[in-house]
Coordinates of C-alpha atoms in Angstrom, one line a residue:
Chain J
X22 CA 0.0 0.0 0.0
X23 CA 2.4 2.9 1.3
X24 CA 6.0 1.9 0.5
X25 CA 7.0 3.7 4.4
X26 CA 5.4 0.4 6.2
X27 CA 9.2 -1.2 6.8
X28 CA 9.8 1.6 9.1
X29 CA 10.2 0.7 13.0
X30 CA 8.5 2.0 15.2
X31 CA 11.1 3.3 17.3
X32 CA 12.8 4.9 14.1
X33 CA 9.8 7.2 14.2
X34 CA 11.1 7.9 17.8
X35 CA 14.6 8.4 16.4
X36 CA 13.6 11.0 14.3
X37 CA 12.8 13.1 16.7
X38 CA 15.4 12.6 19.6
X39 CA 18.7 12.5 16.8
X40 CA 19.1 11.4 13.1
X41 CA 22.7 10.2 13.1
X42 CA 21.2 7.2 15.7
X43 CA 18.0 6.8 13.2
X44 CA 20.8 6.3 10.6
X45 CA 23.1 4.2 12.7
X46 CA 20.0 2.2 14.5
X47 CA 18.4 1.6 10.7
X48 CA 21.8 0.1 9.4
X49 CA 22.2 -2.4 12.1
X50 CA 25.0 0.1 13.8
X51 CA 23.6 -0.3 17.1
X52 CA 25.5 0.9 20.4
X53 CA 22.3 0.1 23.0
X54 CA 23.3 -3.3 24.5
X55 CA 26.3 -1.6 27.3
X56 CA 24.4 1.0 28.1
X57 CA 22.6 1.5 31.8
X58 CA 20.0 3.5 30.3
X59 CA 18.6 1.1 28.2
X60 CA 19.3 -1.5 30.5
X61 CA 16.7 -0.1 33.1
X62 CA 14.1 1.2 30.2
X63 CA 14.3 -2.8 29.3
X64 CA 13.6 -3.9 33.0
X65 CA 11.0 -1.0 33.3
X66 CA 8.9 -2.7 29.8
X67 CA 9.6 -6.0 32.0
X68 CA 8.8 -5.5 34.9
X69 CA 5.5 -3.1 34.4
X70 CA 1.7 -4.7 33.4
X71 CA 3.1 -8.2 33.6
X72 CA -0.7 -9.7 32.9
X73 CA -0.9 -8.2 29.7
X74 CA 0.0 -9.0 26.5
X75 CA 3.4 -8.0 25.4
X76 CA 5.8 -7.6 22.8
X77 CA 3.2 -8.5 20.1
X78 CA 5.0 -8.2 16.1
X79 CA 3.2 -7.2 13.0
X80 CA 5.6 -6.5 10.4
X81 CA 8.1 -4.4 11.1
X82 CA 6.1 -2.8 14.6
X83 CA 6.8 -4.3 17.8
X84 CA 3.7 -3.0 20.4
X85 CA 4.6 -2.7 23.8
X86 CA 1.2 -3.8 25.3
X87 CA -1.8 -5.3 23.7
X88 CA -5.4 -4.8 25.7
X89 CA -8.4 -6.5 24.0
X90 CA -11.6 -5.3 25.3
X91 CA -14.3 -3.5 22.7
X92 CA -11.7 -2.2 21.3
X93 CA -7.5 -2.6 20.6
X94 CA -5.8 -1.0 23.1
X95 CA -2.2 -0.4 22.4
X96 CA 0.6 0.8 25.1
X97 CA 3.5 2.0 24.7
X98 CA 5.7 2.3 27.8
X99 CA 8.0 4.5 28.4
X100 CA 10.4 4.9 31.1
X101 CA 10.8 8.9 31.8
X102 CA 8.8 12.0 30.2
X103 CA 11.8 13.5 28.1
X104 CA 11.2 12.6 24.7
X105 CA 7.1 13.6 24.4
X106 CA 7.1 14.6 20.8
X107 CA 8.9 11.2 20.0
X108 CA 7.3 8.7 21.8
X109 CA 3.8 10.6 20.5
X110 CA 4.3 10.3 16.7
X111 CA 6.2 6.8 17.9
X112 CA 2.3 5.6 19.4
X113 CA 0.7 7.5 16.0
X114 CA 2.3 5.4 13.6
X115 CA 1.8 2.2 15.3
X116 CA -2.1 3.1 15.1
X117 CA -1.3 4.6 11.3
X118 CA 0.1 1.2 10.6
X119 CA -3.0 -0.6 12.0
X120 CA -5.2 1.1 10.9
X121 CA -4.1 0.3 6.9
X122 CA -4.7 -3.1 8.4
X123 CA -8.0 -2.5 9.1
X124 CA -7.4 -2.3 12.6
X125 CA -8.7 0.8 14.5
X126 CA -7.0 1.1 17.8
X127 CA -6.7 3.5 20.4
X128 CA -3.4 4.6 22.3
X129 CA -2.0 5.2 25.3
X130 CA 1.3 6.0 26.2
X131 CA 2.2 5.4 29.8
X132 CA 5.3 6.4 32.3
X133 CA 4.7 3.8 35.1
X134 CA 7.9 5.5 37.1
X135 CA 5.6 9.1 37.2
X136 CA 2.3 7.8 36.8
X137 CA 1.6 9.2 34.1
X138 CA -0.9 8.3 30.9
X139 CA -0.8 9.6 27.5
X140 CA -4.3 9.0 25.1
X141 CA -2.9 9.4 21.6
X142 CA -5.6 10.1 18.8
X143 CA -4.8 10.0 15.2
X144 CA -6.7 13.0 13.1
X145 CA -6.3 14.5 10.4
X146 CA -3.4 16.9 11.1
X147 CA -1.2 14.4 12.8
X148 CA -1.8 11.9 9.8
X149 CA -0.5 14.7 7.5
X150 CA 2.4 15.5 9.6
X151 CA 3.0 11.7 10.1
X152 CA 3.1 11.0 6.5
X153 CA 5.4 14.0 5.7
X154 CA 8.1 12.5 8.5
X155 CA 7.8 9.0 7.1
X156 CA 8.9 10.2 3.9
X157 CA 11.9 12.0 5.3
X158 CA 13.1 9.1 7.3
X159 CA 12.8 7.1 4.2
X160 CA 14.7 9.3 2.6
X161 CA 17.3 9.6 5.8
X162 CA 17.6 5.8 5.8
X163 CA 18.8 5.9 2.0
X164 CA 20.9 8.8 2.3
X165 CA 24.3 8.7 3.9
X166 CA 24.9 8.6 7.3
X167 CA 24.1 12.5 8.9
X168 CA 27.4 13.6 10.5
X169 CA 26.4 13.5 14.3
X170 CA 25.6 17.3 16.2
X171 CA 26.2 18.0 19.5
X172 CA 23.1 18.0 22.0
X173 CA 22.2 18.5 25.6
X174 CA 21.3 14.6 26.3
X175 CA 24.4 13.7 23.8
X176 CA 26.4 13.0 26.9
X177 CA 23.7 10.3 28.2
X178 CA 23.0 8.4 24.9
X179 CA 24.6 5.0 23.7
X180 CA 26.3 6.6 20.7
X181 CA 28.1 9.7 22.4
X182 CA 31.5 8.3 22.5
X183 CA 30.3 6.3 18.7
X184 CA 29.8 9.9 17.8
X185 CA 32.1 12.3 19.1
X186 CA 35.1 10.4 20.0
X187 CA 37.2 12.0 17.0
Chain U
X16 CA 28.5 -3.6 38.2
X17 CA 31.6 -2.7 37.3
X18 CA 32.9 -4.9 34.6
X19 CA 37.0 -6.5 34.7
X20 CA 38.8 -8.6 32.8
X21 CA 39.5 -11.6 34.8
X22 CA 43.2 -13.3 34.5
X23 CA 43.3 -17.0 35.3
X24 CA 46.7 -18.2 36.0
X25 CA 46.2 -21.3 38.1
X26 CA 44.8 -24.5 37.0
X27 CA 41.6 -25.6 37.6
X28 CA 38.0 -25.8 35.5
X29 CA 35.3 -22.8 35.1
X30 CA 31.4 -24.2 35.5
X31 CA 28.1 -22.6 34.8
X32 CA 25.6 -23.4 38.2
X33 CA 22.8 -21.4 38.0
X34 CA 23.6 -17.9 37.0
X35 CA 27.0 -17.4 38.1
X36 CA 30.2 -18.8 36.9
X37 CA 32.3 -20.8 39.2
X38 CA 36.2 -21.5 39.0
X39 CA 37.0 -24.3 41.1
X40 CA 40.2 -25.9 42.0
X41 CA 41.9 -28.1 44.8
X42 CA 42.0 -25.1 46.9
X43 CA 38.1 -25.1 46.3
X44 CA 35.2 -22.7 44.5
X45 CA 35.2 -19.0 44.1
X46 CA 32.3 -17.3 42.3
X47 CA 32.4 -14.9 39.4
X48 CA 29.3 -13.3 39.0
X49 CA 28.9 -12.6 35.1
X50 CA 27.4 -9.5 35.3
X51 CA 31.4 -8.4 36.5
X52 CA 33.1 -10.8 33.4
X53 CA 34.3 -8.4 30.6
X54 CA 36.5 -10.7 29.2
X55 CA 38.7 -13.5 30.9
X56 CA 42.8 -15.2 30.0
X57 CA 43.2 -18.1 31.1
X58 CA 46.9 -18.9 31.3
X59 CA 46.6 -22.2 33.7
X60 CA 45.3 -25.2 32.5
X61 CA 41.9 -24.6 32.3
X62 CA 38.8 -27.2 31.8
X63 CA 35.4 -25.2 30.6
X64 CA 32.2 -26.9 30.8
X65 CA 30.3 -26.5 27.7
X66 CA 27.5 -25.1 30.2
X67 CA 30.0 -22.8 31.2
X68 CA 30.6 -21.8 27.5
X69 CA 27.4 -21.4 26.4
X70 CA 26.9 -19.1 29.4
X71 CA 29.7 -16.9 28.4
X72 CA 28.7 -16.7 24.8
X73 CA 25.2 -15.9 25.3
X74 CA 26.6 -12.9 27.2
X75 CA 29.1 -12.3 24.7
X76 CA 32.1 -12.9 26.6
X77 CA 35.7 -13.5 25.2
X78 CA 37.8 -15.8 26.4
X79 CA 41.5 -15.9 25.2
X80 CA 43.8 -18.7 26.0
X81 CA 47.4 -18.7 26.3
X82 CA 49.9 -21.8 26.7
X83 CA 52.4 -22.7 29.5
X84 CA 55.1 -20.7 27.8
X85 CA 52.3 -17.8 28.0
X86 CA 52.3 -17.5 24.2
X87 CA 48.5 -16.7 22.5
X88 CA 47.3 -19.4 21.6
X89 CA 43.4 -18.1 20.7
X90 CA 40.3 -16.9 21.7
X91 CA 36.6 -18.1 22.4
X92 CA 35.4 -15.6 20.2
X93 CA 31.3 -16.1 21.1
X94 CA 28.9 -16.0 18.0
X95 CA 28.9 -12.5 17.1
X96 CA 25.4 -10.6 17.7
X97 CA 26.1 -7.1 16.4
X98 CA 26.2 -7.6 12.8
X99 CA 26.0 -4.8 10.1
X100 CA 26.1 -5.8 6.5
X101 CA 26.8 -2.6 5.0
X102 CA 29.8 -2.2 8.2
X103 CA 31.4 -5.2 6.6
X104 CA 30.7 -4.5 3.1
X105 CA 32.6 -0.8 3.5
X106 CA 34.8 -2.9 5.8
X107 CA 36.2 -4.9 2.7
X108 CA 35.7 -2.2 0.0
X109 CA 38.6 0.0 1.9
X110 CA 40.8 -3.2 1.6
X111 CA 40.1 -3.9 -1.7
X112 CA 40.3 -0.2 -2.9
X113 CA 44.2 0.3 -3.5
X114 CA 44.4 3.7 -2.3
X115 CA 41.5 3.7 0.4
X116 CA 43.4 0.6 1.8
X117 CA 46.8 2.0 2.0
X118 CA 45.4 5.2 3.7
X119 CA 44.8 3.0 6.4
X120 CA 48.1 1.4 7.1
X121 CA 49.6 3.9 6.7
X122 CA 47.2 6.0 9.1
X123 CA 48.2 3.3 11.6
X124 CA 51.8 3.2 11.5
X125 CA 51.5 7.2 11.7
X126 CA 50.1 6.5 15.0
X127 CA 52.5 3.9 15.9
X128 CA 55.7 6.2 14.9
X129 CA 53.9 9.1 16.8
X130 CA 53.6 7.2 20.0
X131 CA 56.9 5.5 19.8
X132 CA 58.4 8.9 19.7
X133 CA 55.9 10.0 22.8
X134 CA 57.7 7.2 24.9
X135 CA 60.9 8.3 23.9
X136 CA 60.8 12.1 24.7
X137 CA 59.2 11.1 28.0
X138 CA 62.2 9.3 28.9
X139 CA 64.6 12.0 28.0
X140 CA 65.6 10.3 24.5
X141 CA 65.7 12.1 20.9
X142 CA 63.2 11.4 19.2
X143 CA 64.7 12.6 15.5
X144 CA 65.3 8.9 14.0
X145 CA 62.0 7.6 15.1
X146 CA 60.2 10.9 13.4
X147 CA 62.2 10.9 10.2
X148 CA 60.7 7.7 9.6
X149 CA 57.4 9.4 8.8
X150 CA 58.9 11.0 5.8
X151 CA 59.3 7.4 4.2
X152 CA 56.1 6.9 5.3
X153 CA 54.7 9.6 3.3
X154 CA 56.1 9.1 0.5
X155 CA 55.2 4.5 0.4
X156 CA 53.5 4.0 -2.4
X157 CA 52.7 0.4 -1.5
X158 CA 51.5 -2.0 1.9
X159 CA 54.9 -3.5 1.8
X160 CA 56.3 0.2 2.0
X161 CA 54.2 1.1 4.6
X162 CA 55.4 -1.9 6.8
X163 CA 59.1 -0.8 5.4
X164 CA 59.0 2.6 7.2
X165 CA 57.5 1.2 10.7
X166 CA 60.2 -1.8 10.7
X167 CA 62.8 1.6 10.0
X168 CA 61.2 3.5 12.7
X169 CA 61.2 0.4 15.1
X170 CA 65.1 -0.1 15.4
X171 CA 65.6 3.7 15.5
X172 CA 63.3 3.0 18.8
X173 CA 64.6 -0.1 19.4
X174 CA 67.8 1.0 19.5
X175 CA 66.9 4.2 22.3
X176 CA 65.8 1.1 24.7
X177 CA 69.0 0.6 26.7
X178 CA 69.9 3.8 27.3
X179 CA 66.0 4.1 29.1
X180 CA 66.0 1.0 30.9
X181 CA 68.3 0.6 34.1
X182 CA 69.6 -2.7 35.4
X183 CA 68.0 -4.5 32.7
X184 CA 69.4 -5.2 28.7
X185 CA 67.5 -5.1 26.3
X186 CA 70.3 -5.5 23.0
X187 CA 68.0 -5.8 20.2
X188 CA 64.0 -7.4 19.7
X189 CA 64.1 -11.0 20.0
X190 CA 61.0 -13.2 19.6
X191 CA 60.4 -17.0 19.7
X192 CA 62.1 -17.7 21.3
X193 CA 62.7 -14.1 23.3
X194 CA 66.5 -14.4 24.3
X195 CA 66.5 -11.5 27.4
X196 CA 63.8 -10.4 29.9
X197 CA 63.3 -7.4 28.6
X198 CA 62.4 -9.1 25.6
X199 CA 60.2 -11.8 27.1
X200 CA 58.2 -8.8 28.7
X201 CA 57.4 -7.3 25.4
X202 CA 56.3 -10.7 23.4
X203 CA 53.8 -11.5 26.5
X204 CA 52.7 -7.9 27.0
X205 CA 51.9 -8.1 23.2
X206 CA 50.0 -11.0 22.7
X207 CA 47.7 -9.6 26.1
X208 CA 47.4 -6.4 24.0
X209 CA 46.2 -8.4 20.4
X210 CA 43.5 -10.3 22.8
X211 CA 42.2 -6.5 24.6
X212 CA 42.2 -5.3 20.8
X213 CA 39.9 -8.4 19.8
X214 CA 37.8 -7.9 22.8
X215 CA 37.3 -4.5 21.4
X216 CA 36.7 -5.9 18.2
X217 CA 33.9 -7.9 19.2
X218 CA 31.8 -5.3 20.7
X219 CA 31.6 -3.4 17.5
X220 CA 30.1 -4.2 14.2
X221 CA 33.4 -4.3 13.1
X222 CA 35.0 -8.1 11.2
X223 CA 38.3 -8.8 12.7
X224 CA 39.6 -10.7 10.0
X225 CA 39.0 -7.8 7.7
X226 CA 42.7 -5.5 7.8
X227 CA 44.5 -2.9 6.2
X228 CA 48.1 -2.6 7.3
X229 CA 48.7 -6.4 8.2
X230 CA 47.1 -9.0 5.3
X231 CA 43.8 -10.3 6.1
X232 CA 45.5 -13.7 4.9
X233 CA 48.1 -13.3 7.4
X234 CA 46.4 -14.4 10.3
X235 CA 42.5 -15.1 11.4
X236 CA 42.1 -11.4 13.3
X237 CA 44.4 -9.3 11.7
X238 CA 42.7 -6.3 12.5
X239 CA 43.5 -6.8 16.0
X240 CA 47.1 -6.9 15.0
X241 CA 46.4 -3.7 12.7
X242 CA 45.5 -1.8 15.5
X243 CA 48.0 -2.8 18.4
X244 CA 50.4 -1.5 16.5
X245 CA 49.3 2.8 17.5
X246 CA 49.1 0.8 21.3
X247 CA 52.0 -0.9 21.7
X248 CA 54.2 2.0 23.4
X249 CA 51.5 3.1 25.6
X250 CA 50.4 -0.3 26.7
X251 CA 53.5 -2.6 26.3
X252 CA 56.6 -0.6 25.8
X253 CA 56.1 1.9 29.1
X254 CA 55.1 -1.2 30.7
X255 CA 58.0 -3.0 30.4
X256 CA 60.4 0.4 31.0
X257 CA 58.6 0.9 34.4
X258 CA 58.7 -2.4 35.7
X259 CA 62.0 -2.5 34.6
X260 CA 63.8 0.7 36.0
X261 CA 61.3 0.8 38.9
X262 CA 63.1 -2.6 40.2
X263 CA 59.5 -4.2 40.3
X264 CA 61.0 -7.2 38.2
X265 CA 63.8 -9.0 38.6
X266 CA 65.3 -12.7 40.3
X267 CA 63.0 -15.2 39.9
X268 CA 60.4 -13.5 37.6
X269 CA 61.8 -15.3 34.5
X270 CA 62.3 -18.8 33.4
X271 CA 65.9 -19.3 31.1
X272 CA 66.0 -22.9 29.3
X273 CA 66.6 -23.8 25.5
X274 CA 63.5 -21.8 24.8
X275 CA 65.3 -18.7 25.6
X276 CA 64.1 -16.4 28.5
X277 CA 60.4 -16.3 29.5
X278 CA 58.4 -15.0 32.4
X279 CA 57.9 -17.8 35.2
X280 CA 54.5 -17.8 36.8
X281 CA 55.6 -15.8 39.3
X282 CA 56.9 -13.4 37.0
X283 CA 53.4 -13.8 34.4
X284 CA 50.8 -12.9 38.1
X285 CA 53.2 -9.6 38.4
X286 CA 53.2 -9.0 34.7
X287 CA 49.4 -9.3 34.6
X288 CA 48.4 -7.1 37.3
X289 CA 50.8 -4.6 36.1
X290 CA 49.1 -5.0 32.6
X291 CA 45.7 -4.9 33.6
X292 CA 46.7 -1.8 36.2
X293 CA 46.9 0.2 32.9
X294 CA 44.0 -0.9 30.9
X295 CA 42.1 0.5 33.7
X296 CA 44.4 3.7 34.1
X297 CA 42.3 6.7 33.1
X298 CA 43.0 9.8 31.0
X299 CA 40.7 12.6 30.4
X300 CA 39.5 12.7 27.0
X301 CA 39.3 15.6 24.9
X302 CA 36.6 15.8 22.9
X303 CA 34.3 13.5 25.2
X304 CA 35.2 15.8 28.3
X305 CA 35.2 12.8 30.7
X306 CA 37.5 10.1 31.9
X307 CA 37.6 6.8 30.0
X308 CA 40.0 4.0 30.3
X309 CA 42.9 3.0 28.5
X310 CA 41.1 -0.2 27.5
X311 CA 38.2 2.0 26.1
X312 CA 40.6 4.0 24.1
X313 CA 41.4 1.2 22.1
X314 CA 36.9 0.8 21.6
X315 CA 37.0 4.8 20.5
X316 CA 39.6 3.7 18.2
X317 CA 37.2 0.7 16.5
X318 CA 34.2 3.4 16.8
X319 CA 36.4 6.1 14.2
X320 CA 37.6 3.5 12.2
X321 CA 33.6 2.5 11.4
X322 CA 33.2 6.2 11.1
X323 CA 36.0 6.3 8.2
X324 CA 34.4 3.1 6.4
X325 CA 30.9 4.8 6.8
X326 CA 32.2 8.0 5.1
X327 CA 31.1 10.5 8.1
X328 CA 35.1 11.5 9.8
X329 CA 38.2 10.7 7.8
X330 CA 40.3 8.1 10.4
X331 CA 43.1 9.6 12.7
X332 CA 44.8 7.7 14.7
X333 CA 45.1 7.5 18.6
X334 CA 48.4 9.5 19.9
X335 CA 49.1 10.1 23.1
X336 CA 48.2 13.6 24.5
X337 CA 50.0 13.3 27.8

């Protein structure tokens, strides 16, 4: 249908917190497995709604938590509040993505460490903008890698020293 | 948990109960939690459990293994798990690429000349002969050029050694066998420095067998031997001169028999701590701003290469800023 559906989901997130790691992440350069960080976001998506479906595939999206009740639920969880815009269009596309299945869904994104939950809608606008940043990370994945700029949370990601180690 | 590498230098046999690796011996069982296993030399006899193995691997774990002499003898290099098709592809189009592949070597004997001559001026020697050597470099035309001006550069340093070394001789490099202490320092201290570099190796998408200054036919992980070549003075060479001229070696450390000289067990335990003292040593790095390890210096050094293949930051080698 829409040559974008082999995007990941959390390359939509990418975008939005850097585009050398969208680049690096997309080509299999990935940094993630030594760092603390994503150690405790890993044991965070563990160890939070344990009775619920998890993990559940479709293509190339990987859903955090499945809830079946009149409706799809889907979760996304998220260990702290810093990357909003990200882990927002990150939620919209999974529901995009479903709902060119045929699957109408709603979202939530949830920050079990601050209690805090996220309904995410899909209209109109946000389709537009959706489909306008799928096409640039398309184009992003194709392109060379983006020579990595220097950024306030820099110093915490997995790819600092990757990135700015000369 | 902080992460070592862990030196094994008595006999006995590593097992896998539960979650934690055992070594166990006659003198009975001492737990190594794996969360604290970066990578682990066994230079005893060692027995591994397949368990054990499996256990290592799955946490990608090296294990290098050495033989009674203490010469490398290889590695448990576990299934790899970061794999990057288009890292490797780059990887071998620099090697096949005439000029893309001698950039490389002869980026890498720039660093090894320019470190050689950092040890040297720290010890009060001239460093001229070493540096003029970079001239030939710059002019090789050819791989077997390249490795002509480092072997020039290498008895210019070679020759500075006895005059920096006290109560020890040195003469001239001798390896298999080594025929003075001094030299069976450096052979052991560089065979612990190839397995660090293929440690680092492993944990990027990096293939080691893939090299630019050595041949990739040479030996199985050449590019471990490609880059211990910029390390060698900082990690071996002022090593072996402080150990050396701070008395810290000396009766009884070494082993003399028709193999030449080698370090005795005795000897190998001091050698080893002394070794892994400095991978640990830190140094404030420049462009990160914090404090990384001389062990990480070598990862940095896999992460700009990757950066050179991918096209983003022309290579520069490591050289010593202190």
């Amino acid at each position: 249908m829409i040559d974008e559906m082999y995007i990941r989901g959390v390359e939509v997130n990418y975008y939005f917190v850097c585009k050398t790691k969208l680049w690096l992440f997309s080509h299999n350069v990935s940094l993630e497995k030594e760092s603390d960080l994503v150690k405790l976001g890993k044991l965070v998506h563990k160890e939070f709604y344990r009775k619920d479906r998890k993990d559940v595939r479709i293509g190339p999206i990987a859903i955090d938590v499945v809830r079946k009740g009149n409706e799809l639920e889907i979760q996304e969880v998220k260990k702290a509040k810093s990357m909003e815009k990200a882990d927002l269009f990150q939620m919209l596309y999974y529901l995009f993505y479903l709902s060119n299945l045929g699957i109408p869904a709603r979202g939530r994104i949830t920050y079990p460490k601050s209690r805090e939950v996220v309904n995410v809608e899909l209209d109109e606008k946000r389709l537009r903008d959706l489909e306008e940043i799928l096409r640039e990370i398309d184009g992003l994945k194709r392109g060379k890698m983006p020579k990595p700029v220097r950024k306030k949370h820099c110093r915490k990601c997995a790819y600092f020293e990757f990135c700015f180690a000369g | 948990m902080r992460k070592r590498n862990f030196y094994i230098v008595s006999d006995g046999k590593l097992r896998r109960k539960e979650n934690t690796i055992y070594f166990e011996n006659a003198e009975g069982k001492r737990p190594i939690p794996i969360n604290s296993i970066y990578s682990i030399y066994a230079l005893g006899s060692l027995t591994i459990t397949s368990q054990a193995l499996n256990y290592l691997a799955r946490e990608g774990i090296c294990v290098h293994f050495f033989n009674r002499y203490g010469y490398y003898t290889g590695s448990f290099y576990p299934r790899e798990s970061l794999i990057s098709g288009d890292v490797v592809v780059k990887q071998a189009e620099h090697y096949l690429d005439r000029e893309k592949r001698l950039y490389l070597a002869k980026a890498f004997v720039e660093g090894s000349i320019m470190n050689m001559a950092r040890v040297l001026r720290r010890n009060g020697e001239d460093d001229t002969g070493v540096i003029s050597a970079l001239q030939g470099l710059e002019n090789s035309e050819s791989v077997e050029e390249v490795m002509g001006a480092e072997a020039t550069a290498r008895t210019e340093y070679y020759s500075k050694f006895d005059s920096m070394l006290s109560g020890m001789k040195f003469e001239k490099r001798s390896r298999q066998p080594p025929e003075n202490e001094v030299n069976a320092m450096i052979s052991f201290g560089n065979s612990l420095l190839y397995s660090a570099v293929l440690t680092e190796i492993y944990h990027t998408q990096l293939h080691p067998a893939v090299s630019y200054l050595h041949e990739p036919s040479e030996r199985r992980f050449s590019l471990s031997l490609d880059l211990a070549e910029i390390f060698k003075p900082l990690l071996v060479d002022r090593l072996v001169i402080s150990l050396v001229n701070k008395k810290m070696v000396g009766e009884g450390d070494f082993d003399e028999d028709f193999k030449g000289v080698l370090l005795s067990e005795k000897g190998r335990k001091k050698f080893l701590k002394a070794f892994n003292e400095r991978l640990e040593r830190t140094v404030k790095h420049r462009t990160l701003g914090r404090n990384v390890s001389y062990q990480r210096l070598i990862r940095l050094e896999c992460y700009k290469l990757v950066k050179h293949i991918l096209g983003v930051e022309k290579y520069r080698p490591f050289v010593m800023w202190w």
